Amino acid sequence: MRFRKFLNTQSWPNQVHWVSKENLLIAKKGDYWIKSVPGDDALTIAREIYMEGVKRELGISLATLCKSKTVTYAYVFVPTDHDEAARLLIGGLKLSIPLNARKARMVGNARFWWVLRCLYQKHTARFITDILS
């Protein structure tokens, strides 16, 4: 609820779709391709990451990645150690949005996703650490 309230104050859609490393590709122009994952599955993964953060007691970041007209695409990040938490200014619960929202494109077709992975997987790998970690 706190995250949705935060989204409303920032004029972002309050319908949230959770994204993980496995269902994200970044095009060379910077747009995001997101593999369609059933909402319950995505929420389960996000909850597991969140609960891992609670166990570690290093802080948790809930951050937006991109948006469409009606959906905010967000992720959960848990720092690996105290140094990373300090470097990323994560203490307790950190909520954040990017200054410049990128375009989000959903992919539901498995073959098309495979083609996109062939095109953008290496490019994505270079940036994924900065975005989802």
mmCIF file of N, CA and C in Angstrom, residues 2-3 6 18 50 58-64 75-79 84-97 133:
data_model
loop_
_atom_site.group_PDB
_atom_site.id
_atom_site.type_symbol
_atom_site.label_atom_id
_atom_site.label_comp_id
_atom_site.label_asym_id
_atom_site.label_seq_id
_atom_site.Cartn_x
_atom_site.Cartn_y
_atom_site.Cartn_z
ATOM 1 N N ARG A 2 1.965 1.228 0.760
ATOM 2 C CA ARG A 2 2.853 2.388 0.828
ATOM 3 C C ARG A 2 3.476 2.686 -0.546
ATOM 4 N N PHE A 3 3.845 1.642 -1.272
ATOM 5 C CA PHE A 3 4.431 1.818 -2.594
ATOM 6 C C PHE A 3 3.404 2.404 -3.561
ATOM 7 N N PHE A 6 2.962 6.002 -2.866
ATOM 8 C CA PHE A 6 4.125 6.704 -3.406
ATOM 9 C C PHE A 6 3.971 6.915 -4.909
ATOM 10 N N TRP A 18 5.261 -6.750 -11.348
ATOM 11 C CA TRP A 18 6.615 -6.976 -10.848
ATOM 12 C C TRP A 18 7.476 -7.635 -11.906
ATOM 13 N N TYR A 50 11.477 -10.002 -1.461
ATOM 14 C CA TYR A 50 11.201 -9.105 -0.339
ATOM 15 C C TYR A 50 11.455 -9.812 0.996
ATOM 16 N N LEU A 58 19.183 -5.893 5.698
ATOM 17 C CA LEU A 58 20.076 -4.917 5.073
ATOM 18 C C LEU A 58 19.301 -3.798 4.375
ATOM 19 N N GLY A 59 17.991 -3.871 4.395
ATOM 20 C CA GLY A 59 17.157 -2.913 3.690
ATOM 21 C C GLY A 59 16.598 -3.528 2.423
ATOM 22 N N ILE A 60 15.572 -2.887 1.895
ATOM 23 C CA ILE A 60 14.888 -3.360 0.691
ATOM 24 C C ILE A 60 14.561 -2.145 -0.163
ATOM 25 N N SER A 61 14.740 -2.300 -1.469
ATOM 26 C CA SER A 61 14.375 -1.239 -2.398
ATOM 27 C C SER A 61 13.221 -1.712 -3.265
ATOM 28 N N LEU A 62 12.157 -0.925 -3.313
ATOM 29 C CA LEU A 62 11.070 -1.123 -4.263
ATOM 30 C C LEU A 62 11.203 0.021 -5.252
ATOM 31 N N ALA A 63 11.455 -0.309 -6.500
ATOM 32 C CA ALA A 63 11.744 0.733 -7.479
ATOM 33 C C ALA A 63 10.991 0.496 -8.771
ATOM 34 N N THR A 64 10.624 1.586 -9.412
ATOM 35 C CA THR A 64 9.990 1.482 -10.710
ATOM 36 C C THR A 64 11.061 1.373 -11.776
ATOM 37 N N TYR A 75 10.395 -3.469 -9.523
ATOM 38 C CA TYR A 75 11.177 -4.609 -9.069
ATOM 39 C C TYR A 75 11.541 -4.427 -7.604
ATOM 40 N N VAL A 76 11.902 -5.551 -6.990
ATOM 41 C CA VAL A 76 12.373 -5.572 -5.605
ATOM 42 C C VAL A 76 13.861 -5.869 -5.652
ATOM 43 N N PHE A 77 14.618 -5.102 -4.887
ATOM 44 C CA PHE A 77 16.054 -5.332 -4.813
ATOM 45 C C PHE A 77 16.480 -5.408 -3.362
ATOM 46 N N VAL A 78 17.334 -6.392 -3.086
ATOM 47 C CA VAL A 78 17.901 -6.572 -1.751
ATOM 48 C C VAL A 78 19.421 -6.523 -1.879
ATOM 49 N N PRO A 79 20.082 -5.637 -1.150
ATOM 50 C CA PRO A 79 21.543 -5.582 -1.223
ATOM 51 C C PRO A 79 22.177 -6.864 -0.698
ATOM 52 N N GLU A 84 27.159 -2.609 0.024
ATOM 53 C CA GLU A 84 26.264 -2.329 -1.102
ATOM 54 C C GLU A 84 25.059 -1.530 -0.637
ATOM 55 N N ALA A 85 24.507 -1.864 0.504
ATOM 56 C CA ALA A 85 23.372 -1.120 1.041
ATOM 57 C C ALA A 85 23.739 0.347 1.261
ATOM 58 N N ALA A 86 24.926 0.597 1.817
ATOM 59 C CA ALA A 86 25.382 1.964 2.060
ATOM 60 C C ALA A 86 25.622 2.707 0.751
ATOM 61 N N ARG A 87 26.255 2.030 -0.196
ATOM 62 C CA ARG A 87 26.571 2.656 -1.485
ATOM 63 C C ARG A 87 25.303 3.048 -2.235
ATOM 64 N N LEU A 88 24.246 2.220 -2.113
ATOM 65 C CA LEU A 88 22.994 2.476 -2.815
ATOM 66 C C LEU A 88 21.973 3.224 -1.961
ATOM 67 N N LEU A 89 22.409 3.658 -0.784
ATOM 68 C CA LEU A 89 21.540 4.418 0.131
ATOM 69 C C LEU A 89 20.258 3.676 0.484
ATOM 70 N N ILE A 90 20.421 2.385 0.743
ATOM 71 C CA ILE A 90 19.274 1.563 1.140
ATOM 72 C C ILE A 90 19.391 1.285 2.626
ATOM 73 N N GLY A 91 18.426 1.779 3.353
ATOM 74 C CA GLY A 91 18.332 1.524 4.785
ATOM 75 C C GLY A 91 16.855 1.455 5.111
ATOM 76 N N GLY A 92 16.384 0.367 5.622
ATOM 77 C CA GLY A 92 14.948 0.210 5.797
ATOM 78 C C GLY A 92 14.311 -0.044 4.447
ATOM 79 N N LEU A 93 13.229 0.668 4.148
ATOM 80 C CA LEU A 93 12.528 0.516 2.876
ATOM 81 C C LEU A 93 12.762 1.750 2.018
ATOM 82 N N LYS A 94 13.368 1.557 0.852
ATOM 83 C CA LYS A 94 13.643 2.649 -0.079
ATOM 84 C C LYS A 94 12.674 2.540 -1.254
ATOM 85 N N LEU A 95 11.977 3.625 -1.562
ATOM 86 C CA LEU A 95 11.061 3.689 -2.695
ATOM 87 C C LEU A 95 11.645 4.665 -3.707
ATOM 88 N N SER A 96 11.666 4.274 -4.988
ATOM 89 C CA SER A 96 12.256 5.180 -5.973
ATOM 90 C C SER A 96 11.634 5.017 -7.354
ATOM 91 N N ILE A 97 11.758 6.096 -8.132
ATOM 92 C CA ILE A 97 11.348 6.107 -9.533
ATOM 93 C C ILE A 97 12.457 6.777 -10.337
ATOM 94 N N SER A 133 20.100 -4.465 -9.501
ATOM 95 C CA SER A 133 20.970 -4.848 -8.388
ATOM 96 C C SER A 133 21.681 -3.629 -7.858
#
